[in-house]
CSV table of C-alpha atoms in Angstrom, one decimal:
chain,number,residue,atom,x,y,z
A,1,MET,CA,4.7,-4.7,-10.3
A,2,SER,CA,3.2,-3.3,-13.4
A,3,ARG,CA,6.5,-2.7,-15.2
A,4,ILE,CA,9.0,-5.3,-16.2
A,5,VAL,CA,12.5,-4.2,-16.7
A,6,ARG,CA,14.4,-6.0,-19.5
A,7,GLU,CA,17.9,-6.3,-20.1
A,8,SER,CA,19.1,-6.7,-23.8
A,9,THR,CA,22.7,-6.3,-23.2
A,10,SER,CA,25.0,-8.9,-22.0
A,11,ASN,CA,26.2,-8.7,-18.5
A,12,ASN,CA,29.9,-8.8,-19.7
A,13,PHE,CA,29.6,-5.2,-20.7
A,14,PHE,CA,29.3,-4.1,-17.0
A,15,SER,CA,31.6,-3.9,-14.2
A,16,PRO,CA,31.1,-4.9,-10.6
A,17,LYS,CA,30.6,-1.3,-9.7
A,18,MET,CA,28.1,-0.7,-12.5
A,19,ILE,CA,26.1,-3.9,-11.6
A,20,SER,CA,26.0,-2.5,-7.9
A,21,ALA,CA,24.8,0.8,-9.2
A,22,ALA,CA,22.2,-0.8,-11.2
A,23,ILE,CA,20.8,-2.9,-8.4
A,24,PHE,CA,20.6,0.4,-6.2
A,25,ILE,CA,18.6,2.1,-9.0
A,26,VAL,CA,16.3,-1.0,-9.3
A,27,LEU,CA,15.8,-1.1,-5.6
A,28,PHE,CA,15.1,2.5,-5.5
A,29,PHE,CA,12.7,2.2,-8.4
A,30,LEU,CA,10.7,-0.6,-6.5
A,31,HIS,CA,10.5,1.4,-3.3
A,32,ASN,CA,9.0,4.3,-5.2
A,33,GLN,CA,6.7,2.2,-7.0
A,34,PHE,CA,5.3,0.6,-3.7
A,35,SER,CA,5.1,3.9,-2.1
A,36,LEU,CA,2.9,5.3,-5.1
A,37,SER,CA,0.4,2.5,-4.9
A,38,GLU,CA,-2.0,4.9,-3.4
A,39,ALA,CA,-1.6,7.2,-6.2
A,40,GLN,CA,-2.6,4.5,-8.6
A,41,LEU,CA,-6.0,4.4,-7.3
A,42,GLN,CA,-8.3,6.4,-9.6
A,43,PHE,CA,-11.5,8.3,-9.5
A,44,GLY,CA,-13.9,6.8,-12.0
A,45,PHE,CA,-11.5,3.8,-12.6
A,46,TYR,CA,-14.5,1.7,-13.9
A,47,SER,CA,-15.8,4.6,-16.1
A,48,LYS,CA,-15.1,2.8,-19.4
A,49,THR,CA,-14.9,-0.9,-18.5
A,50,CYS,CA,-17.9,-0.9,-16.2
A,51,PRO,CA,-19.8,2.4,-16.3
A,52,SER,CA,-22.8,1.2,-14.1
A,53,ALA,CA,-20.3,-0.1,-11.3
A,54,GLU,CA,-21.0,2.5,-8.8
A,55,SER,CA,-24.8,2.6,-9.4
A,56,ILE,CA,-25.1,-1.1,-9.1
A,57,VAL,CA,-23.4,-1.0,-5.6
A,58,ARG,CA,-25.4,2.0,-4.5
A,59,ASN,CA,-28.6,0.2,-5.6
A,60,ALA,CA,-27.7,-2.9,-3.5
A,61,VAL,CA,-27.0,-0.6,-0.5
A,62,GLN,CA,-30.4,1.1,-0.9
A,63,GLN,CA,-32.2,-2.0,-1.0
A,64,SER,CA,-30.4,-3.5,2.0
A,65,MET,CA,-31.2,-0.2,4.2
A,66,THR,CA,-34.8,-0.4,3.1
A,67,ARG,CA,-34.9,-3.7,4.7
A,68,ASP,CA,-32.9,-2.7,7.7
A,69,PRO,CA,-31.6,0.9,8.4
A,70,GLY,CA,-28.9,-0.5,10.7
A,71,ASN,CA,-27.1,-1.9,7.6
A,72,ALA,CA,-25.4,1.6,7.0
A,73,ALA,CA,-23.4,0.9,10.3
A,74,VAL,CA,-22.8,-2.6,9.4
A,75,LEU,CA,-21.4,-1.7,5.9
A,76,LEU,CA,-19.2,1.1,7.3
A,77,ARG,CA,-17.7,-1.3,9.9
A,78,LEU,CA,-17.0,-4.0,7.4
A,79,HIS,CA,-14.8,-1.5,5.5
A,80,PHE,CA,-13.1,-0.4,8.5
A,81,HIS,CA,-12.2,-4.0,9.5
A,82,ASP,CA,-11.2,-4.9,5.9
A,83,CYS,CA,-8.7,-2.1,5.9
A,84,PHE,CA,-7.2,-2.8,9.2
A,85,VAL,CA,-6.0,-6.2,8.2
A,86,GLU,CA,-3.9,-6.9,5.1
A,87,GLY,CA,-5.0,-3.5,3.9
A,88,CYS,CA,-8.3,-2.7,1.9
A,89,ASP,CA,-8.2,-5.9,-0.2
A,90,GLY,CA,-11.5,-7.7,0.6
A,91,SER,CA,-9.7,-10.2,2.6
A,92,ILE,CA,-12.3,-10.1,5.3
A,93,LEU,CA,-14.8,-11.6,2.8
A,94,ILE,CA,-13.0,-14.8,2.3
A,95,LYS,CA,-14.5,-17.9,3.9
A,96,HIS,CA,-12.9,-21.3,3.7
A,97,GLU,CA,-13.9,-24.4,5.4
A,98,GLY,CA,-13.4,-24.2,9.0
A,99,ASN,CA,-13.2,-21.2,11.1
A,100,ASP,CA,-9.6,-20.2,10.5
A,101,ASP,CA,-10.2,-17.2,8.2
A,102,GLU,CA,-9.8,-13.4,9.0
A,103,ARG,CA,-13.6,-12.9,9.4
A,104,PHE,CA,-13.6,-15.2,12.4
A,105,ALA,CA,-11.1,-13.3,14.6
A,106,GLY,CA,-12.3,-12.2,17.9
A,107,GLY,CA,-12.0,-8.4,16.9
A,108,ASN,CA,-14.3,-9.1,14.0
A,109,ALA,CA,-17.2,-10.6,16.2
A,110,GLY,CA,-20.5,-9.2,14.9
A,111,VAL,CA,-19.1,-7.8,11.6
A,112,GLY,CA,-21.7,-8.4,8.9
A,113,GLY,CA,-22.9,-7.0,5.4
A,114,PHE,CA,-21.3,-9.9,3.7
A,115,ASP,CA,-24.9,-10.6,1.9
A,116,VAL,CA,-24.9,-7.1,0.7
A,117,ILE,CA,-21.4,-7.4,-1.0
A,118,ASP,CA,-22.4,-10.7,-2.6
A,119,GLU,CA,-25.5,-9.2,-4.0
A,120,ALA,CA,-23.6,-6.3,-5.6
A,121,LYS,CA,-20.9,-8.6,-6.8
A,122,SER,CA,-23.5,-11.0,-8.4
A,123,GLU,CA,-25.1,-8.2,-10.5
A,124,LEU,CA,-21.7,-6.8,-11.4
A,125,GLU,CA,-20.5,-10.3,-12.7
A,126,ARG,CA,-23.5,-10.5,-14.8
A,127,GLN,CA,-23.0,-7.1,-16.3
A,128,CYS,CA,-19.2,-6.7,-16.3
A,129,PRO,CA,-17.7,-10.2,-15.5
A,130,GLY,CA,-14.3,-10.2,-14.0
A,131,VAL,CA,-13.9,-6.5,-13.8
A,132,VAL,CA,-14.9,-5.0,-10.4
A,133,SER,CA,-13.0,-6.1,-7.3
A,134,CYS,CA,-14.7,-7.0,-4.1
A,135,ALA,CA,-12.3,-4.6,-2.3
A,136,ASP,CA,-13.8,-1.7,-4.3
A,137,ILE,CA,-17.3,-2.8,-3.8
A,138,VAL,CA,-16.7,-2.9,0.1
A,139,ALA,CA,-15.3,0.6,-0.2
A,140,LEU,CA,-18.1,2.0,-2.4
A,141,ALA,CA,-20.8,0.3,-0.1
A,142,ALA,CA,-19.4,2.1,3.0
A,143,ARG,CA,-19.5,5.4,1.1
A,144,ASP,CA,-23.0,4.9,-0.2
A,145,ALA,CA,-24.2,3.7,3.3
A,146,VAL,CA,-23.0,6.8,5.0
A,147,ALA,CA,-24.7,8.9,2.4
A,148,GLU,CA,-28.0,6.9,2.9
A,149,ALA,CA,-27.7,7.7,6.6
A,150,LYS,CA,-27.8,11.5,5.6
A,151,GLY,CA,-24.0,11.7,5.9
A,152,PRO,CA,-21.6,13.2,3.3
A,153,PHE,CA,-21.4,11.7,-0.2
A,154,TYR,CA,-17.8,11.6,-1.4
A,155,GLU,CA,-15.8,10.5,-4.4
A,156,VAL,CA,-14.1,7.2,-3.6
A,157,PRO,CA,-10.8,6.4,-5.8
A,158,THR,CA,-11.1,2.9,-7.1
A,159,GLY,CA,-8.8,0.3,-8.6
A,160,ARG,CA,-8.1,-2.1,-5.7
A,161,ARG,CA,-7.4,-5.6,-6.4
A,162,ASP,CA,-8.5,-8.5,-4.0
A,163,GLY,CA,-6.1,-10.2,-1.7
A,164,ASN,CA,-5.4,-13.9,-1.6
A,165,THR,CA,-4.7,-14.2,2.2
A,166,ALA,CA,-7.2,-14.3,5.0
A,167,LYS,CA,-5.4,-15.7,8.1
A,168,LEU,CA,-7.2,-15.5,11.4
A,169,SER,CA,-3.8,-14.9,13.1
A,170,ASN,CA,-3.4,-11.6,11.1
A,171,ALA,CA,-6.4,-10.1,12.7
A,172,ALA,CA,-5.1,-10.5,16.2
A,173,ASN,CA,-4.3,-6.6,16.6
A,174,LEU,CA,-7.6,-4.9,15.6
A,175,PRO,CA,-8.7,-1.8,17.6
A,176,ASP,CA,-10.9,-3.1,20.5
A,177,ALA,CA,-13.8,-1.4,22.5
A,178,GLN,CA,-11.7,-1.9,25.7
A,179,ASP,CA,-8.5,-0.4,24.5
A,180,SER,CA,-6.9,2.4,26.3
A,181,ILE,CA,-6.3,5.7,24.4
A,182,ASN,CA,-2.4,5.1,24.1
A,183,ILE,CA,-3.2,1.6,22.6
A,184,LEU,CA,-5.8,3.2,20.1
A,185,LYS,CA,-3.4,5.9,19.1
A,186,SER,CA,-0.8,3.2,18.5
A,187,LYS,CA,-2.8,1.0,16.4
A,188,PHE,CA,-3.9,3.9,14.2
A,189,ARG,CA,-0.6,5.1,13.7
A,190,GLU,CA,0.7,1.7,12.8
A,191,LYS,CA,-1.8,2.2,9.7
A,192,GLY,CA,-0.6,5.6,8.9
A,193,LEU,CA,-3.6,7.2,10.5
A,194,SER,CA,-3.4,10.4,12.7
A,195,ASP,CA,-4.9,11.2,16.0
A,196,LYS,CA,-7.5,13.3,14.3
A,197,ASP,CA,-8.3,10.4,12.0
A,198,LEU,CA,-8.9,8.3,15.1
A,199,VAL,CA,-11.5,10.9,16.4
A,200,LEU,CA,-13.1,11.1,12.9
A,201,LEU,CA,-13.3,7.5,12.1
A,202,SER,CA,-14.2,6.4,15.6
A,203,ALA,CA,-17.1,8.9,16.0
A,204,GLY,CA,-18.1,8.5,12.3
A,205,ALA,CA,-18.6,4.8,12.7
A,206,HIS,CA,-20.4,5.1,16.1
A,207,THR,CA,-22.7,7.9,15.2
A,208,ILE,CA,-24.8,5.2,13.7
A,209,GLY,CA,-25.3,1.6,14.7
A,210,THR,CA,-25.4,-0.4,18.0
A,211,THR,CA,-23.3,-2.4,20.2
A,212,ALA,CA,-23.9,-5.4,22.5
A,213,CYS,CA,-24.3,-5.4,26.2
A,214,PHE,CA,-21.1,-7.5,26.2
A,215,PHE,CA,-19.1,-4.5,25.4
A,216,VAL,CA,-20.7,-2.3,27.8
A,217,ASN,CA,-21.0,-4.4,31.0
A,218,PRO,CA,-17.4,-4.2,32.0
A,219,ARG,CA,-17.5,-0.5,32.3
A,220,LEU,CA,-20.8,-0.8,34.3
A,221,ASP,CA,-19.6,-3.4,36.5
A,222,ALA,CA,-16.4,-1.4,37.3
A,223,GLN,CA,-18.5,1.8,38.1
A,224,ASP,CA,-16.6,3.8,35.4
A,225,PRO,CA,-16.5,7.3,36.6
A,226,THR,CA,-16.1,8.8,33.2
A,227,ILE,CA,-19.9,7.8,32.6
A,228,ASN,CA,-22.4,10.7,33.3
A,229,PRO,CA,-24.4,9.5,36.5
A,230,GLU,CA,-27.7,9.7,35.0
A,231,PHE,CA,-26.6,8.0,31.8
A,232,PHE,CA,-24.9,5.2,33.9
A,233,GLN,CA,-28.4,4.4,35.1
A,234,VAL,CA,-30.0,4.4,31.7
A,235,LEU,CA,-27.2,2.0,30.6
A,236,ARG,CA,-27.7,-0.4,33.6
A,237,SER,CA,-31.3,-0.6,32.8
A,238,LYS,CA,-30.6,-1.7,29.4
A,239,CYS,CA,-27.8,-3.9,30.3
A,240,PRO,CA,-28.6,-5.3,33.9
A,241,GLN,CA,-26.0,-7.5,35.6
A,242,GLY,CA,-26.7,-11.2,34.7
A,243,GLY,CA,-28.8,-10.0,31.9
A,244,ASP,CA,-28.5,-11.1,28.3
A,245,VAL,CA,-25.2,-9.9,27.0
A,246,ASN,CA,-26.4,-9.9,23.3
A,247,VAL,CA,-29.0,-7.3,23.9
A,248,ARG,CA,-28.0,-4.5,21.6
A,249,ILE,CA,-28.1,-0.7,22.3
A,250,PRO,CA,-27.5,2.3,20.3
A,251,LEU,CA,-23.9,3.8,20.2
A,252,ASP,CA,-25.4,7.3,19.6
A,253,TRP,CA,-28.4,7.5,22.0
A,254,GLU,CA,-29.8,10.7,20.4
A,255,SER,CA,-29.8,9.7,16.6
A,256,GLN,CA,-28.7,6.2,15.9
A,257,PHE,CA,-29.8,6.0,12.3
A,258,VAL,CA,-28.8,9.4,11.2
A,259,PHE,CA,-25.0,10.4,10.5
A,260,ASP,CA,-24.4,13.6,12.5
A,261,ASP,CA,-21.9,15.0,15.1
A,262,GLN,CA,-24.2,14.3,18.1
A,263,ILE,CA,-21.9,11.5,19.0
A,264,LEU,CA,-19.2,14.0,19.8
A,265,GLN,CA,-21.6,16.0,22.2
A,266,ASN,CA,-22.4,12.6,23.7
A,267,ILE,CA,-18.6,11.9,24.4
A,268,LYS,CA,-18.0,15.2,25.6
A,269,ASN,CA,-20.9,15.0,28.1
A,270,GLY,CA,-20.0,11.6,29.5
A,271,LYS,CA,-22.5,9.7,27.4
A,272,GLY,CA,-20.0,7.6,25.6
A,273,VAL,CA,-21.4,4.1,25.3
A,274,ILE,CA,-18.3,2.1,24.9
A,275,LEU,CA,-14.9,2.7,26.6
A,276,SER,CA,-13.0,3.2,23.3
A,277,ASP,CA,-15.3,6.4,22.8
A,278,SER,CA,-15.2,7.8,26.3
A,279,VAL,CA,-11.4,7.7,26.5
A,280,LEU,CA,-11.1,9.9,23.5
A,281,TYR,CA,-12.1,13.0,25.6
A,282,GLN,CA,-9.8,11.8,28.4
A,283,ASP,CA,-6.7,12.9,26.1
A,284,ASN,CA,-6.0,16.5,25.9
A,285,ASN,CA,-5.1,16.4,22.1
A,286,MET,CA,-8.2,14.5,21.4
A,287,LYS,CA,-10.3,16.8,23.5
A,288,LYS,CA,-9.2,19.7,21.5
A,289,ILE,CA,-10.1,17.9,18.2
A,290,ILE,CA,-13.5,16.9,19.5
A,291,ASP,CA,-14.1,20.7,20.8
A,292,SER,CA,-13.2,21.9,17.5
A,293,TYR,CA,-16.2,20.4,15.9
A,294,LEU,CA,-18.5,21.4,18.8
A,295,ALA,CA,-17.3,25.2,18.8
A,296,ASN,CA,-20.3,27.7,19.1
A,297,ASN,CA,-18.5,30.2,16.7
A,298,GLY,CA,-19.8,29.2,13.3
A,299,SER,CA,-17.0,30.8,11.6
A,300,SER,CA,-14.3,28.7,13.3
A,301,LYS,CA,-16.2,25.4,13.7
A,302,ALA,CA,-14.6,22.5,12.0
A,303,ASN,CA,-16.7,20.6,9.4
A,304,PHE,CA,-17.1,17.1,10.8
A,305,ALA,CA,-18.7,15.7,7.8
A,306,VAL,CA,-16.1,16.9,5.3
A,307,ASP,CA,-13.3,16.0,7.7
A,308,PHE,CA,-14.7,12.5,8.2
A,309,ALA,CA,-15.0,12.0,4.4
A,310,GLU,CA,-11.2,12.8,3.9
A,311,ALA,CA,-10.5,10.4,6.7
A,312,MET,CA,-12.4,7.7,5.1
A,313,VAL,CA,-10.6,8.3,1.7
A,314,LYS,CA,-7.2,8.1,3.5
A,315,MET,CA,-8.2,4.9,5.3
A,316,GLY,CA,-9.4,3.4,2.2
A,317,THR,CA,-5.7,3.5,0.8
A,318,ILE,CA,-4.2,1.5,3.4
A,319,GLY,CA,-2.1,-1.5,1.9
A,320,VAL,CA,-4.1,-1.5,-1.4
A,321,LYS,CA,-3.2,-3.8,-4.1
A,322,VAL,CA,-3.1,-2.4,-7.6
A,323,GLY,CA,-1.8,-3.2,-11.0
A,324,VAL,CA,-1.0,-6.9,-11.2
A,325,GLU,CA,-1.1,-7.6,-7.4
A,326,GLY,CA,-3.8,-9.7,-6.2
A,327,GLU,CA,-6.8,-10.7,-8.4
A,328,ILE,CA,-10.3,-9.8,-9.3
A,329,ARG,CA,-12.4,-12.5,-7.6
A,330,HIS,CA,-15.4,-14.1,-9.4
A,331,ILE,CA,-17.2,-14.5,-6.1
A,332,CYS,CA,-16.2,-12.5,-3.0
A,333,ASN,CA,-16.0,-15.2,-0.5
A,334,ALA,CA,-13.4,-17.3,-2.3
A,335,THR,CA,-10.2,-16.6,-4.0
A,336,ASN,CA,-10.1,-17.8,-7.6
């Protein structure tokens, strides 16, 4: 906690009732301090201590996307997977000897972007040593990656501190491509995210990037009836039975490198590539949310980009460590 309660009066002056009341007050105080951790993130947190922090991260992201436009989706996914385990604290970056860290969990298979975060951290340590957390770099890099993919640019509140724990077992309940809609809802609600957030974050993450045939084949082998028949043949041609399961295909067939709402139209039309996308339109509430972004009446059409940005900021506050919690790592893949 950022505050320390000091007693300068002898306990002899307090009756048992007064002590009990004091304990209640302290517990109430602590509860409220924890619940306000989100509020302690600030826009422009580094404006005085490291004014160039955000531009340094943005430059690292831009350079990475020049090398490979697919890095936009990689960095967005990295932020998502970090926040869903131990909160948004950079724990996914930690790498000890052996493979028992969070980043090696099955649900984190294929997660990347670590090199981009390391590049940004190296320059930040050169200019502002010991100031900018790895957790904030991950959050800022995701924002900048979205913007570089022609998505919305939004302000990110910063001030996160880095966690010290990265156990593989803690990542056992990540959202999975094969999850049913009820399981997905449950996993998101456990993190304080709504059904609308589920639609926004899933569609927003999958409007850019690719997936492996490994995650598509189970649907094809089972002749999933929710797949558009013509699209089924397209998928089967890219992921043939007995073929290489590591072949990667776009999640958004129409515009894989551009952030837009085409993924929602695809899901509606039975062209969702992975099961966790397709099941969104099989749920009545989710269907209404998706249709609200596809409405033809411009005056009533919801703004996907704006709502996605709000959902990202909300997700970025999950389990944050602030004040004197955690630490500011010197390098992102190891605790101090």
